[in-house]
Short mmCIF file of C-alpha atoms in Angstrom, two decimals:
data_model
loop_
_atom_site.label_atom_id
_atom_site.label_comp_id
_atom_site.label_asym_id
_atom_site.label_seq_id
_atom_site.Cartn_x
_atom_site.Cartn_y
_atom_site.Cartn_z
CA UNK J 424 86.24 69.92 56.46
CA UNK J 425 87.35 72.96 56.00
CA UNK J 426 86.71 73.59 52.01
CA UNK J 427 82.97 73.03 50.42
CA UNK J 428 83.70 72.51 46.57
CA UNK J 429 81.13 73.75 44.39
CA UNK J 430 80.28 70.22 43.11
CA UNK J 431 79.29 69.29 46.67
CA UNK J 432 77.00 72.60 47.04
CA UNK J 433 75.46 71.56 42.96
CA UNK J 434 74.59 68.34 44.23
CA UNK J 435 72.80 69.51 47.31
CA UNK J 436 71.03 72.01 45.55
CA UNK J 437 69.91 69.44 42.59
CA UNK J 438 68.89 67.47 45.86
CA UNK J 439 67.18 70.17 47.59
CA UNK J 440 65.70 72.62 45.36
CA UNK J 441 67.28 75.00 47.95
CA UNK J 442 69.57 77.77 47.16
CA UNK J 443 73.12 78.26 46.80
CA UNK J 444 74.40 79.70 49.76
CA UNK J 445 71.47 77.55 52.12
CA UNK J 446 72.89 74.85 50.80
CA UNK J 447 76.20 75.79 51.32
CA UNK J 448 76.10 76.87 54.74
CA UNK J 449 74.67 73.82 55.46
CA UNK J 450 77.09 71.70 54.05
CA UNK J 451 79.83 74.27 56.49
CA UNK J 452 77.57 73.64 59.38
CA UNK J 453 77.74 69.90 59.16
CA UNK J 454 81.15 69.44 57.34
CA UNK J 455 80.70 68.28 54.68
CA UNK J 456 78.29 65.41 55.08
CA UNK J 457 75.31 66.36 52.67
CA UNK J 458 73.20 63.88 54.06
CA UNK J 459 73.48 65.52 56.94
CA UNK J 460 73.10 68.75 55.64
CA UNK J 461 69.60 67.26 53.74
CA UNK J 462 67.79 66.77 57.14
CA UNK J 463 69.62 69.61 59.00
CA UNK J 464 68.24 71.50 55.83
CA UNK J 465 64.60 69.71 56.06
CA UNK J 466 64.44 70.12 59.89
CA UNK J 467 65.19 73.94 60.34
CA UNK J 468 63.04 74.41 56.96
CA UNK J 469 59.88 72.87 58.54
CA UNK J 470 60.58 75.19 62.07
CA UNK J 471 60.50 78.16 59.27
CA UNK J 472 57.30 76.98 57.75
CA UNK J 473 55.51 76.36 60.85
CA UNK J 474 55.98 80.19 61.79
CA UNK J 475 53.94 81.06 58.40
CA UNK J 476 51.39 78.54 59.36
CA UNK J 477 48.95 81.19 60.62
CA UNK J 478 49.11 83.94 57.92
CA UNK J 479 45.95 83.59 55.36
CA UNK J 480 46.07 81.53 52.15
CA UNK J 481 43.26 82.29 50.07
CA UNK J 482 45.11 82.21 46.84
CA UNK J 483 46.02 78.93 44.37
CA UNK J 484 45.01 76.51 41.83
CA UNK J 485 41.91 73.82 41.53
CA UNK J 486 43.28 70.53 39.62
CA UNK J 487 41.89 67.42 38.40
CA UNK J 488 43.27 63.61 38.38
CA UNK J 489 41.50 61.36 36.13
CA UNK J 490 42.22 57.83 35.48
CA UNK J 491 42.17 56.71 31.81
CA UNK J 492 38.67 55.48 31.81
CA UNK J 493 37.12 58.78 33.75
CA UNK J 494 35.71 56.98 35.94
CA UNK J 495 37.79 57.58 39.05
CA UNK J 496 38.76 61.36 39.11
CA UNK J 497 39.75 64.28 41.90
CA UNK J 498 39.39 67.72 42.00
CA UNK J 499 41.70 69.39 44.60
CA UNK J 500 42.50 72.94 46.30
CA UNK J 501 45.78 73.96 47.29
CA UNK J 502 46.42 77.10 48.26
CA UNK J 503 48.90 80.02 49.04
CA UNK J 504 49.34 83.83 49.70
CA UNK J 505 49.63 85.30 46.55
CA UNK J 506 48.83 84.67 42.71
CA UNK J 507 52.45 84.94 41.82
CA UNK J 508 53.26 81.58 43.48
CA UNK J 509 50.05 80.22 42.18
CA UNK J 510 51.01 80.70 38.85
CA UNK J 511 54.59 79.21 39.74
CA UNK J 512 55.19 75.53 38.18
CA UNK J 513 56.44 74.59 41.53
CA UNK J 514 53.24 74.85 43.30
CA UNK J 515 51.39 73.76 40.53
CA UNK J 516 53.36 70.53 40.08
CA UNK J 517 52.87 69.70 43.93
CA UNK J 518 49.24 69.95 43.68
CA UNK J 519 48.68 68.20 40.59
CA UNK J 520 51.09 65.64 42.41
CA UNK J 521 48.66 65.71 45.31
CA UNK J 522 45.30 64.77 43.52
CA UNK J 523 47.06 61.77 41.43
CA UNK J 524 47.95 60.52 45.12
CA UNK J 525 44.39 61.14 46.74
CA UNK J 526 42.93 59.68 43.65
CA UNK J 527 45.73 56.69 43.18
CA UNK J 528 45.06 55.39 46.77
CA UNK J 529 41.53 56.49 46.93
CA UNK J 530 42.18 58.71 50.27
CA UNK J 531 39.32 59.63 52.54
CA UNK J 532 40.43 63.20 53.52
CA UNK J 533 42.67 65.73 54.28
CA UNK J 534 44.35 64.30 57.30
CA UNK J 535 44.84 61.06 54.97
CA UNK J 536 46.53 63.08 52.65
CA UNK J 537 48.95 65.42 54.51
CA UNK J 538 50.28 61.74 55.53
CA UNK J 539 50.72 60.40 52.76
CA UNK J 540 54.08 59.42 50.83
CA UNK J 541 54.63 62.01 48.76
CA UNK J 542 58.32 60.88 47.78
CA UNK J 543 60.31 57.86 49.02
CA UNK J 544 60.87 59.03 52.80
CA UNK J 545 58.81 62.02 52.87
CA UNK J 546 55.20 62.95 53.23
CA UNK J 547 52.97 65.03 51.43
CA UNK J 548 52.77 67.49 54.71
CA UNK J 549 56.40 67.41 55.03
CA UNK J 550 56.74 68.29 51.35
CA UNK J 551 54.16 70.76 51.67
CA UNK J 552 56.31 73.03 55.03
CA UNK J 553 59.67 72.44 52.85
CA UNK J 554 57.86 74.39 49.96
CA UNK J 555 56.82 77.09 52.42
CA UNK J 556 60.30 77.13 53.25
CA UNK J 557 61.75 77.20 50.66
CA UNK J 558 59.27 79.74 48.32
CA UNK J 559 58.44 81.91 52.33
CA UNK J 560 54.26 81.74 51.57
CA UNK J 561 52.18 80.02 53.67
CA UNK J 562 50.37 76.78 51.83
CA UNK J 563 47.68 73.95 52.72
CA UNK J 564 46.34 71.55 50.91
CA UNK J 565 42.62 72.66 51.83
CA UNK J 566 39.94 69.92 50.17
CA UNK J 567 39.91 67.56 47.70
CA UNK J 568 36.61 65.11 46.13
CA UNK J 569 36.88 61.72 44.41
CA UNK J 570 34.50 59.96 42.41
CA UNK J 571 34.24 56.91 41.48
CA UNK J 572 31.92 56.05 39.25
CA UNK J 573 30.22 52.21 38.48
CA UNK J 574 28.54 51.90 35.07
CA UNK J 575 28.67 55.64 34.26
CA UNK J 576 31.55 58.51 33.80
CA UNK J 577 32.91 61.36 35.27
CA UNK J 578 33.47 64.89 33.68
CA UNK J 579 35.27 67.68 34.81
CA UNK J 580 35.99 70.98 33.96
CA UNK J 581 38.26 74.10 34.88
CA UNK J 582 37.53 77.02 34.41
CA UNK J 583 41.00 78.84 34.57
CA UNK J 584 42.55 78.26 37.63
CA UNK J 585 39.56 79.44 39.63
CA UNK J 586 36.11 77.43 39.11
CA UNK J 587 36.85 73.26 38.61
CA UNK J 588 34.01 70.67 38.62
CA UNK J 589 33.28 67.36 38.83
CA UNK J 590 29.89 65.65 37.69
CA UNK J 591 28.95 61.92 37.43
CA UNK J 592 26.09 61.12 34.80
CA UNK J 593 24.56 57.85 34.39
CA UNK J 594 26.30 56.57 31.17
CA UNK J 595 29.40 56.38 29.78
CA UNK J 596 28.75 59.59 27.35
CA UNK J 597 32.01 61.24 28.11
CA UNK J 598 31.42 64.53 26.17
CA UNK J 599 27.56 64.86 27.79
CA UNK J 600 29.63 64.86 31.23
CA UNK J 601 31.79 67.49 30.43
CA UNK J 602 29.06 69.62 28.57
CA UNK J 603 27.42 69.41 31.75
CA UNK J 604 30.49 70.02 33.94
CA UNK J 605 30.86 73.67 31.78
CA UNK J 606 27.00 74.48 32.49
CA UNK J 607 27.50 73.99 36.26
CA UNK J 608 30.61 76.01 36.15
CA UNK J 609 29.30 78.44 34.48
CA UNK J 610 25.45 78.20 36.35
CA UNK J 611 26.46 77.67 39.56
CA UNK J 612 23.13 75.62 40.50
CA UNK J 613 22.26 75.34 44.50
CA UNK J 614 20.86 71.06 43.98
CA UNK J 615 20.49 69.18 41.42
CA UNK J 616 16.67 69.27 41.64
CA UNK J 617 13.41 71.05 43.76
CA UNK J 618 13.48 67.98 45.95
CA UNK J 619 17.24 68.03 46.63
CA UNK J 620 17.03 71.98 48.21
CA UNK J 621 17.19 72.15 51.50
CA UNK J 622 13.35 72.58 53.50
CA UNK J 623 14.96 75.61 54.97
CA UNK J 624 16.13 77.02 51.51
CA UNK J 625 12.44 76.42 50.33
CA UNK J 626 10.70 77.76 53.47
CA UNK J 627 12.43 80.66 53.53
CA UNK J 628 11.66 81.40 49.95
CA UNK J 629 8.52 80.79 49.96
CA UNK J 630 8.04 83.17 53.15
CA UNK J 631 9.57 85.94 51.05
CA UNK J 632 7.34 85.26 47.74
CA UNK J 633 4.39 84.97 50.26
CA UNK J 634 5.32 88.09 51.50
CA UNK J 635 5.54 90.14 48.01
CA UNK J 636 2.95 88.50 47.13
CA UNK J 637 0.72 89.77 49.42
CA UNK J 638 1.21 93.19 48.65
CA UNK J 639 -0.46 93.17 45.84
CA UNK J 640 -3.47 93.38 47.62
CA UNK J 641 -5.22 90.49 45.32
CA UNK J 642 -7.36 87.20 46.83
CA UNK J 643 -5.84 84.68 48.42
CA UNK J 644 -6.73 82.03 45.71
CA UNK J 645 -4.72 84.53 43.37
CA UNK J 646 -2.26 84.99 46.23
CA UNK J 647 -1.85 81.31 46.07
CA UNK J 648 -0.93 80.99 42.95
CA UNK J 649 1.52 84.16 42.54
CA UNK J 650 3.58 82.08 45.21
CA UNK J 651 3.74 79.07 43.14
CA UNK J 652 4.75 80.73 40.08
CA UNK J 653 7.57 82.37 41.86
CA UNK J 654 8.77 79.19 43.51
CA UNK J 655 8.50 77.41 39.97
CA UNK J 656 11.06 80.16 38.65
CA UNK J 657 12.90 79.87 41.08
CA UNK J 658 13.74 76.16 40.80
CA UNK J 659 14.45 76.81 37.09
CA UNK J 660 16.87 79.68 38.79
CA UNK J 661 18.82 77.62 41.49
CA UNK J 662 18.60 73.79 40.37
CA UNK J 663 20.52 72.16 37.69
CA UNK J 664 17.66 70.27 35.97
CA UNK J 665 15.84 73.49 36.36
CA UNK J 666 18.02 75.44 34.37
CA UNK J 667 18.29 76.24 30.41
CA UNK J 668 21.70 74.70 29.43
CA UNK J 669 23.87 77.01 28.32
CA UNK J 670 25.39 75.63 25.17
CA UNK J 671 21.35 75.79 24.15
CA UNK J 672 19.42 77.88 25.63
CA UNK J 673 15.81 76.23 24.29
CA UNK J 674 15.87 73.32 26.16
CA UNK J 675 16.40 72.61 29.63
CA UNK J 676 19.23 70.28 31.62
CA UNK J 677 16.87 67.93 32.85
CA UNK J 678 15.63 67.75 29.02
CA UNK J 679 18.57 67.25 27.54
CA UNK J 680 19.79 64.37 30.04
CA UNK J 681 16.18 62.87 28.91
CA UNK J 682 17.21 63.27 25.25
CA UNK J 683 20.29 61.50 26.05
CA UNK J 684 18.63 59.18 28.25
CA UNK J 685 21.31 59.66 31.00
CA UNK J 686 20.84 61.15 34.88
CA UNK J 687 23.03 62.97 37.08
CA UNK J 688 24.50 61.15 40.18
CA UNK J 689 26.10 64.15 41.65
CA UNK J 690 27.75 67.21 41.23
CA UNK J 691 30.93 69.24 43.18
CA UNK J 692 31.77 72.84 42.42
CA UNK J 693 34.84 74.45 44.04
CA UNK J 694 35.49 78.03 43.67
CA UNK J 695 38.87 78.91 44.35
CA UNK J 696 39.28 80.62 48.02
CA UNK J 697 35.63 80.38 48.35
CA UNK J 698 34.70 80.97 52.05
CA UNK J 699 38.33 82.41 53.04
CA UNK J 700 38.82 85.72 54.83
CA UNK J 701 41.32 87.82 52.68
CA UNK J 702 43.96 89.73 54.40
CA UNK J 703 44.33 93.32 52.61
CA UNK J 704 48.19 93.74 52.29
CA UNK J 705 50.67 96.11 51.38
CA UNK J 706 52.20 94.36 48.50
CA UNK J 707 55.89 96.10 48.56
CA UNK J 708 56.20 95.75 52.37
CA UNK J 709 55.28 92.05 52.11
CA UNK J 710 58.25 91.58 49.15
CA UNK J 711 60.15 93.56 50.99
CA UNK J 712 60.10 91.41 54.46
CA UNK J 713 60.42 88.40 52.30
CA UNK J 714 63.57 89.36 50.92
CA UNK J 715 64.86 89.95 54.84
CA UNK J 716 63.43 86.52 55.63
CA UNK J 717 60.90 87.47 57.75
#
């Protein structure tokens, strides 16, 4: 074929996503035949996005799925290179896209996930390297929780685009769970109680208050109970029954879930890029070898 009409290279790109002229030098390369030119188009797009693989993604968004009832939800991390795709509808749509399907089909992990039918014919990895084709960042789909709760419900709450939570309480009090879900955002507790910190959290603490504590000079019985009182404020520091809640700052978590006669089953806090090793970059060089398509 030696003419591509314009409604051929329109359809491919409705198809596609892709631009004009990739779509219509596909269409030239295989004559014509835009199915062909679809998986010429997905094939040479996932050879692109595997040479971005190794370049650092510590941008992105956190999202939630919830099911009607709240009691089966997901919180999810995606990320990418830079804030500007983050705050792209694209990227946003594919990860919100992501959690219904790790939530839907009640996926195990990441692997799980990444192989997962994302649209008729197409996985959720496969969708994922056309996107990094197609927008030239580097994404992953990094970690994702679900809960499912039995007799009780789960909140959740994002804060922005970087802090999201997920916390399953006892009962079905749906606004308790979210309350909650905003304290540990905002609190950022280490366990949910002194027994639930780890014995090498605890003996390292108390090494240190021992420590200060002995150079006071004072008796040991006096010594003794310094410690103590520092290890005391510090579960009221790091735990979240410990802590005052922050809508009220007079009572206590662990209070308040007695007043409501409701316990915590468990909590997950994601930070956005928590934990990720941020490239410094020169912001106009990197647009600048985008637009030459390197």
């Amino acid at each position: 074929m030696s003419e591509i009409s314009a409604k051929l290279v329109k359809e491919l790109r409705e198809r596609t996503g892709a631009g004009m002229m990739e779509c219509k030098k596909a269409l030239v390369e295989m004559k014509g035949d835009i199915e062909a030119a679809i998986e010429h188009m997905r094939k040479t797009g996932l050879a692109k996005a595997d040479k971005k693989a190794g370049r650092v993604a510590a941008e992105g968004v956190l999202v939630v799925s919830a099911s009607d009832d709240n009691k089966h939800v997901t919180i999810l991390e995606a990320n990418c290179e830079t804030d500007f795709v983050a705050m792209g509808d694209e990227f946003r749509s594919f990860a919100e896209r992501l959690a219904d399907i790790a939530r839907s089909q009640n996926l195990a992990g990441v692997d799980a996930l990444n192989a997962a039918e994302f649209a008729p014919g197409v996985t959720a990895d496969e969708r994922r390297r056309e996107l990094v084709a197609k927008i030239g960042e580097n994404m992953n789909i990094r970690r994702f929780e679900t809960y499912n709760a039995g007799n009780g419900v789960v909140g959740s709450y994002l804060h922005g685009k970087k802090i999201g939570v997920l916390v399953e309480i006892s009962t079905g009090d749906l606004e308790l769970a979210k309350d909650i879900a905003m304290h540990i955002a905002a609190s950022n507790p280490l366990a949910l109680d002194a027994a639930s910190l780890s014995p090498e959290f605890i003996a390292k603490e108390r090494e240190i208050a021992q420590a200060k504590a002995e150079q006071s000079g004072k008796p040991a019985n006096i010594i003794e109970k310094m410690v103590e009182g520092a290890m005391k404020k510090l579960f009221s520091e790091v735990t979240l029954k410990g802590q005052s809640f922050v809508k009220n700052g007079d009572i206590t978590v662990e209070q308040l879930l007695k007043e409501k006669g409701a316990e915590v089953v468990r909590f997950t806090r994601y930070e956005l890029g928590e934990g990720i090793e941020k490239e410094e970059s020169d912001f106009v060089a990197e647009v600048m070898a985008q637009a030459k398509g390197v």
